[in-house]
Tab-separated table of C-alpha atoms in Angstrom:
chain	number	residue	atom	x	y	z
A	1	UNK	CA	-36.064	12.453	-28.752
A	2	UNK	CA	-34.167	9.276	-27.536
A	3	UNK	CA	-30.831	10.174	-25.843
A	4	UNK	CA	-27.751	7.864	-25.642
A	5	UNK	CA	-25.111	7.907	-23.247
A	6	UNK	CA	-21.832	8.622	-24.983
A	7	UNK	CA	-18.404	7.400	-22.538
A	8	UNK	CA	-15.730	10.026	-22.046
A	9	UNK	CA	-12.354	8.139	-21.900
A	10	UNK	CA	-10.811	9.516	-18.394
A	11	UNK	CA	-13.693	11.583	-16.836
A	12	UNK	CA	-15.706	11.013	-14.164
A	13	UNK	CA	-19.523	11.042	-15.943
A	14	UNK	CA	-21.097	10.151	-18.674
A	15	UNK	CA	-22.499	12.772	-21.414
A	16	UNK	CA	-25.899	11.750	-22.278
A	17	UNK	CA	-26.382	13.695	-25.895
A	18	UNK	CA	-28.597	12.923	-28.080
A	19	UNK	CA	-28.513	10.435	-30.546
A	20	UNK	CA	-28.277	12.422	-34.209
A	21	UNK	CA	-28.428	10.609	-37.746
A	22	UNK	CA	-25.395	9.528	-40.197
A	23	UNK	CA	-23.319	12.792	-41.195
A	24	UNK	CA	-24.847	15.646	-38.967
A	25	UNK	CA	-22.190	17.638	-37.443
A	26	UNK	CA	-23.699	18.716	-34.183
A	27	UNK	CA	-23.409	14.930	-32.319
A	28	UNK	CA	-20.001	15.323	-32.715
A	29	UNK	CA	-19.560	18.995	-31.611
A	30	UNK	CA	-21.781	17.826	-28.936
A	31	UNK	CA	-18.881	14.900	-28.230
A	32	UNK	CA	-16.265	17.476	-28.363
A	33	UNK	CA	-17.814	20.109	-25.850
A	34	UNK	CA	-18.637	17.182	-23.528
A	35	UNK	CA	-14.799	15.893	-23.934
A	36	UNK	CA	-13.608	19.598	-23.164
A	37	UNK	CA	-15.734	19.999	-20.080
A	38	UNK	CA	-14.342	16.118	-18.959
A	39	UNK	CA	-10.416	17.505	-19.404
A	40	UNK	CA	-11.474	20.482	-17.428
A	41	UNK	CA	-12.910	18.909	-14.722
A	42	UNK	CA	-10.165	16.163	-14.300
A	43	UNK	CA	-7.900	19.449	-13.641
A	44	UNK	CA	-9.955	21.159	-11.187
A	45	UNK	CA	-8.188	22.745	-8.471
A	46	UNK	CA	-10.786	20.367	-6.253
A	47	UNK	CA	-8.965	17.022	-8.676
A	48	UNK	CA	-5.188	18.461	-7.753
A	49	UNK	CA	-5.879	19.255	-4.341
A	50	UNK	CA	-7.845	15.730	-3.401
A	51	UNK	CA	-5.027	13.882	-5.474
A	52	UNK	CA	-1.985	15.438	-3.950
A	53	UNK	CA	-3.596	15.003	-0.631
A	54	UNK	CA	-3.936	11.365	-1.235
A	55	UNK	CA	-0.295	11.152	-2.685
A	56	UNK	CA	1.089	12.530	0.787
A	57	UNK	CA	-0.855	10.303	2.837
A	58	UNK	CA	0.340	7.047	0.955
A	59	UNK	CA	4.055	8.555	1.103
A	60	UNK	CA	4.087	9.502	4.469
A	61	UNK	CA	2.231	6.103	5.564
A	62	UNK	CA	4.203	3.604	2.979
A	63	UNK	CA	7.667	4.651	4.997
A	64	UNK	CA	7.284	3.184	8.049
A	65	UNK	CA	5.540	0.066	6.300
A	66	UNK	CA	8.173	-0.046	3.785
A	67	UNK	CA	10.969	0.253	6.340
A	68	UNK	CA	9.129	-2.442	8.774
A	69	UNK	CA	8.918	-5.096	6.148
A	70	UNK	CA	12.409	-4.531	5.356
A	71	UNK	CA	13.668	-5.355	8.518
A	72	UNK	CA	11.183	-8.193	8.629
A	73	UNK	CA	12.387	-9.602	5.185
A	74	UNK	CA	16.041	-9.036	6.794
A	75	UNK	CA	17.175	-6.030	4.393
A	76	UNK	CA	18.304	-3.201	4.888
A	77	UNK	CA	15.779	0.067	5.478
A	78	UNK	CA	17.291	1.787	2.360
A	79	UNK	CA	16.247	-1.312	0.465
A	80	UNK	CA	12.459	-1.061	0.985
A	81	UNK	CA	12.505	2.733	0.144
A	82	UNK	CA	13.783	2.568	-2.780
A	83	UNK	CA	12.278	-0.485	-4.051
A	84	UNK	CA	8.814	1.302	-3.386
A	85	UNK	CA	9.431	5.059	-4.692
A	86	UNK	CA	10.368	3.182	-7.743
A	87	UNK	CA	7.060	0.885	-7.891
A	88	UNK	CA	4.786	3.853	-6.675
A	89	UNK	CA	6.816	5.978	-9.610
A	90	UNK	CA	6.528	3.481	-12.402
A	91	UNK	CA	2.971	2.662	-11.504
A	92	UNK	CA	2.036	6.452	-11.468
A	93	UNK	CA	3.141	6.946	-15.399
A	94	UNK	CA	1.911	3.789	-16.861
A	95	UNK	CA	-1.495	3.775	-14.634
A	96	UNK	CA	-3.244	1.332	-12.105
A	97	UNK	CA	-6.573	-0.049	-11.286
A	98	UNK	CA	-8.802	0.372	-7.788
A	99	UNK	CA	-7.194	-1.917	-5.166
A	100	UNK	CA	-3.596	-2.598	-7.149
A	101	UNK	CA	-1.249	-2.805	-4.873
A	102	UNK	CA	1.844	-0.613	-5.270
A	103	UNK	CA	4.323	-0.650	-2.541
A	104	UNK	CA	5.706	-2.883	-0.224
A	105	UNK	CA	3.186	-6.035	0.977
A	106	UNK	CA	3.813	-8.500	3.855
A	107	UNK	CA	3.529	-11.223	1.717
A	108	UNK	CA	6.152	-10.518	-0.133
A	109	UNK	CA	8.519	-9.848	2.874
A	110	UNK	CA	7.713	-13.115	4.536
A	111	UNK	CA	8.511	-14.839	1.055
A	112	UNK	CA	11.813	-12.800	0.376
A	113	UNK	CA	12.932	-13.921	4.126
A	114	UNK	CA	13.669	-17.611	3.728
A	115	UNK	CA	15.008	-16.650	0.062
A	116	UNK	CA	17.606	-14.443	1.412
A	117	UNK	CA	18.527	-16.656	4.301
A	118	UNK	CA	19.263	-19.284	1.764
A	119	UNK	CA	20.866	-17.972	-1.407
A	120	UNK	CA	22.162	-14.584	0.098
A	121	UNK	CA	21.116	-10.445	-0.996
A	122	UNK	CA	22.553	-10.989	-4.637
A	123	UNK	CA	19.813	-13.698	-5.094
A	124	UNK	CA	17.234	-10.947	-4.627
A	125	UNK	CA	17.084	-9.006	-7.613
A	126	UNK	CA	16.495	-12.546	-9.775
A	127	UNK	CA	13.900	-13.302	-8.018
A	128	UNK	CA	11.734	-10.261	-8.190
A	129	UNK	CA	12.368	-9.768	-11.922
A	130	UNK	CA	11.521	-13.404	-12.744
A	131	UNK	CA	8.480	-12.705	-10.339
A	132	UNK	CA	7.338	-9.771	-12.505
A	133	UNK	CA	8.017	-11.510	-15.548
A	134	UNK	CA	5.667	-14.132	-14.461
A	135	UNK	CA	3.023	-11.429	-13.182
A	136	UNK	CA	3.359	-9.939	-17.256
A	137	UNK	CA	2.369	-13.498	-18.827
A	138	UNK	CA	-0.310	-14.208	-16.577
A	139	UNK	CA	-1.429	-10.601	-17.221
A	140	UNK	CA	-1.542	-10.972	-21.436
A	141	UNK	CA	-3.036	-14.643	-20.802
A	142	UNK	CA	-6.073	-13.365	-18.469
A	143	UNK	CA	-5.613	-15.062	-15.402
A	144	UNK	CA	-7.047	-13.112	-13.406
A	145	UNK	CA	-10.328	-13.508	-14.494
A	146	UNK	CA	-9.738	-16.820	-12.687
A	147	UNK	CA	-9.995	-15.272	-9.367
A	148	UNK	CA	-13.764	-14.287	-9.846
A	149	UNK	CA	-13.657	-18.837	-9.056
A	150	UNK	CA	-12.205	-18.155	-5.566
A	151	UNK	CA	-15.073	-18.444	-3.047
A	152	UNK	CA	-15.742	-15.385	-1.161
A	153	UNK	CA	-14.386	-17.280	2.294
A	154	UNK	CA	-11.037	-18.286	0.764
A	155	UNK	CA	-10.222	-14.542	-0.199
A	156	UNK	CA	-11.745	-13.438	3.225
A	157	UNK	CA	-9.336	-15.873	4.915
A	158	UNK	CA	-6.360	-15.120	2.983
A	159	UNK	CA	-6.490	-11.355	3.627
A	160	UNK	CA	-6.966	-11.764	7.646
A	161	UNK	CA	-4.029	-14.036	7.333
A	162	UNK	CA	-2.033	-11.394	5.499
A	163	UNK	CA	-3.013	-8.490	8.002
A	164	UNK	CA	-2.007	-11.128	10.938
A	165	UNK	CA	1.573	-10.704	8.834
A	166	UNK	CA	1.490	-7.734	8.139
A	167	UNK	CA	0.881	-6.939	12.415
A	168	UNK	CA	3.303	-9.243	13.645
A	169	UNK	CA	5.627	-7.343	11.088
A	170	UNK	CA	5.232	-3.997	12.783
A	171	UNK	CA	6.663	-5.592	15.972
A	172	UNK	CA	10.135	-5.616	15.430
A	173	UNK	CA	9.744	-1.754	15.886
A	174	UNK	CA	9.018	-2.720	19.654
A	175	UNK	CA	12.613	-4.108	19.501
A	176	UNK	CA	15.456	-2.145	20.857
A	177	UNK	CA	17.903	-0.908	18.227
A	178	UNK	CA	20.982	-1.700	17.430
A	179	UNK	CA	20.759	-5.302	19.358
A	180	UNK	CA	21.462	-7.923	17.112
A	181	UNK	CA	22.206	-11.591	18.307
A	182	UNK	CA	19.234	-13.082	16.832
A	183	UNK	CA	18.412	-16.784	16.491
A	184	UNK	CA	16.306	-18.443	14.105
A	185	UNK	CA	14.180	-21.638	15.109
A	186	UNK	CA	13.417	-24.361	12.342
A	187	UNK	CA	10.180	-25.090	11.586
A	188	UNK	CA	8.730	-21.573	13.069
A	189	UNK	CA	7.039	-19.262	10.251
A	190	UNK	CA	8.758	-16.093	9.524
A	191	UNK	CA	6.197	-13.878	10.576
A	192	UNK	CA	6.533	-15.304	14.248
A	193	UNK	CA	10.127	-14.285	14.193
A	194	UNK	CA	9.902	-11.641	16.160
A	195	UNK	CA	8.678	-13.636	18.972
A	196	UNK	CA	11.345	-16.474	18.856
A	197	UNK	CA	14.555	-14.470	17.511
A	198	UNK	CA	15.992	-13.649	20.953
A	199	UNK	CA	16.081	-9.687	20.308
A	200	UNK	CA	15.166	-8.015	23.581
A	201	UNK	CA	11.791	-5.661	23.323
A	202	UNK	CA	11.830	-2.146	24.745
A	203	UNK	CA	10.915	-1.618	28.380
A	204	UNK	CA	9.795	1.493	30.699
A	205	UNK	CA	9.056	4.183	29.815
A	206	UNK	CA	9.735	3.916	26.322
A	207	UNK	CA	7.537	1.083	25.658
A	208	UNK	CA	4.901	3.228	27.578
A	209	UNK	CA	4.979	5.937	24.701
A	210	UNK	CA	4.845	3.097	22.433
A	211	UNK	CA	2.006	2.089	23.409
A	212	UNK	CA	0.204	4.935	24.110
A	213	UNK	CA	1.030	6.267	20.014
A	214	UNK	CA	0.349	2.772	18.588
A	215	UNK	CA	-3.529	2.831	20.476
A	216	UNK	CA	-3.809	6.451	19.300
A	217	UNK	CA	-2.630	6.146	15.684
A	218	UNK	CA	-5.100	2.652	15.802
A	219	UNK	CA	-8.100	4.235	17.221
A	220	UNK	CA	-7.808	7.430	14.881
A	221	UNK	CA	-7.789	5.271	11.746
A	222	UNK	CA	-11.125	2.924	13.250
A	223	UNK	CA	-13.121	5.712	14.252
A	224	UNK	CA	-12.158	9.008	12.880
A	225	UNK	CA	-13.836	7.979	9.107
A	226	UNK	CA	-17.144	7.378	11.296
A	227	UNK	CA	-17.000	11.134	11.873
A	228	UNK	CA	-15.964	12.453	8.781
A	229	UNK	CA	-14.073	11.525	5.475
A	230	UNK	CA	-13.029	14.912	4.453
A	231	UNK	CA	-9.993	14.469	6.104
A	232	UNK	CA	-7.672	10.737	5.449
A	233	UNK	CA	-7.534	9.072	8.788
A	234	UNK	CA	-3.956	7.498	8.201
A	235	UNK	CA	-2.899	11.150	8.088
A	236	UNK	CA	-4.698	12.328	10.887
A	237	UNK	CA	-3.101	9.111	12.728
A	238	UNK	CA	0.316	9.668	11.435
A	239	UNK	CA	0.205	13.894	11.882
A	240	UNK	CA	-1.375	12.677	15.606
A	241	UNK	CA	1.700	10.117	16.347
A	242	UNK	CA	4.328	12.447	15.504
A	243	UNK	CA	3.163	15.101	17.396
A	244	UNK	CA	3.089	12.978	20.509
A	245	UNK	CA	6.360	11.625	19.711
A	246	UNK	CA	7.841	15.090	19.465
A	247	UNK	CA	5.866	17.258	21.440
A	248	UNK	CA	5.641	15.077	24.320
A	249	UNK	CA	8.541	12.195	24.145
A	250	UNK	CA	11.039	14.024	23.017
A	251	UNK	CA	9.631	17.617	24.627
């Protein structure tokens, strides 16, 4: 006979059963088993072990990057941690979508900057609860479907802008700790701050290691998913970096 494919809220397939008239019983034991074998297979031991590997690889990678655009934003490290455990934990028990961002961004950071420079730390928490407020209307309104009217070009240059942030960022870690004189220059964007603030960079031998982990960590996560993608390459690059940092730098 005809068959119909019947959604399973939360699985990952469809049950095709088929269709059955008004008032027979055995569509919906048919819905029922098919809902049973969905629940079961969204706890597979294969499910836990793919989702708590993912969950360690966004933890371990989201504290440096958390930490980075702290500094960058001119917080403190502590503030960056907590603020994302407590996004990644809220957005874990009420759910996400595919590409939501969760954590700490660089567009944020180079926003908070010039906020903090202005109207001081206490300003801070205002301004990201009005922000979210604002991200709740537009939410129940629907705007954004309006993004599906940004041309493909626009949202290819905005997020090449936002990685060149999000790069320059990482740089104050080439900075040598515990320095701080800095200068600020009017009319230069935050995200070139680390080239005009005055801080000196790391030299030698250290910035040799630098180097050397920041190419290795880079070429691990370009080339390693060419090869397989059993394995997350932003582990492999962090597991890879701290090894040489340890084994070798610090050996």
């Amino acid at each position: 006979g005809r068959h119909t494919a019947t959604e399973v809220p939360g699985s990952v397939f469809d049950a095709a059963t088929p269709e059955k008239p008004a008032g027979a019983g055995t569509g919906s034991r048919c819905r029922e088993a098919a809902r049973a074998r969905a629940a079961a297979q969204g706890l597979s031991l294969a499910f836990v072990l793919k989702e708590a590997l993912s969950g360690v690889t966004v933890a371990l990678a989201m504290v440096p990057e958390a930490v980075a655009f702290s500094l960058a934003a001119g917080l403190k490290p502590k503030v960056g941690l907590i603020s994302s455990f407590f996004v990644c934990l809220v957005t874990s028990l009420l759910g996400g979508r595919p590409a939501m961002v969760s954590g700490a961004t660089g567009s944020i950071a180079v926003l908070v900057g010039p906020i903090i420079q202005t109207h001081g730390v206490e300003y801070l928490f205002y301004a990201v609860m009005l922000m979210g407020l604002f991200q709740i209307v537009a939410g129940l309104l629907g705007v954004g479907n309006l993004v599906r009217l940004v041309p493909v070009p626009v949202e290819i240059g905005f997020c090449n802008g936002l990685a060149l942030v999000i790069g320059f960022a990482q740089l104050t870690s080439f900075k040598l700790p515990g320095v701080h004189h800095a200068r600020r220059l009017s009319g230069v964007p935050e995200a070139f701050h680390s080239f005009t603030d005055g801080e000196p960079w790391v030299t030698g031998e250290e910035a040799a290691f630098a180097a050397i982990i920041t190419v290795v960590a880079f070429l691990i996560s370009v080339f390693l998913p060419k090869l397989t993608e059993r394995v997350p390459s932003a582990l492999c690059s962090i597991i890879v970096g701290t090894a040489i940092e340890w084994g070798i730098v610090r050996g």
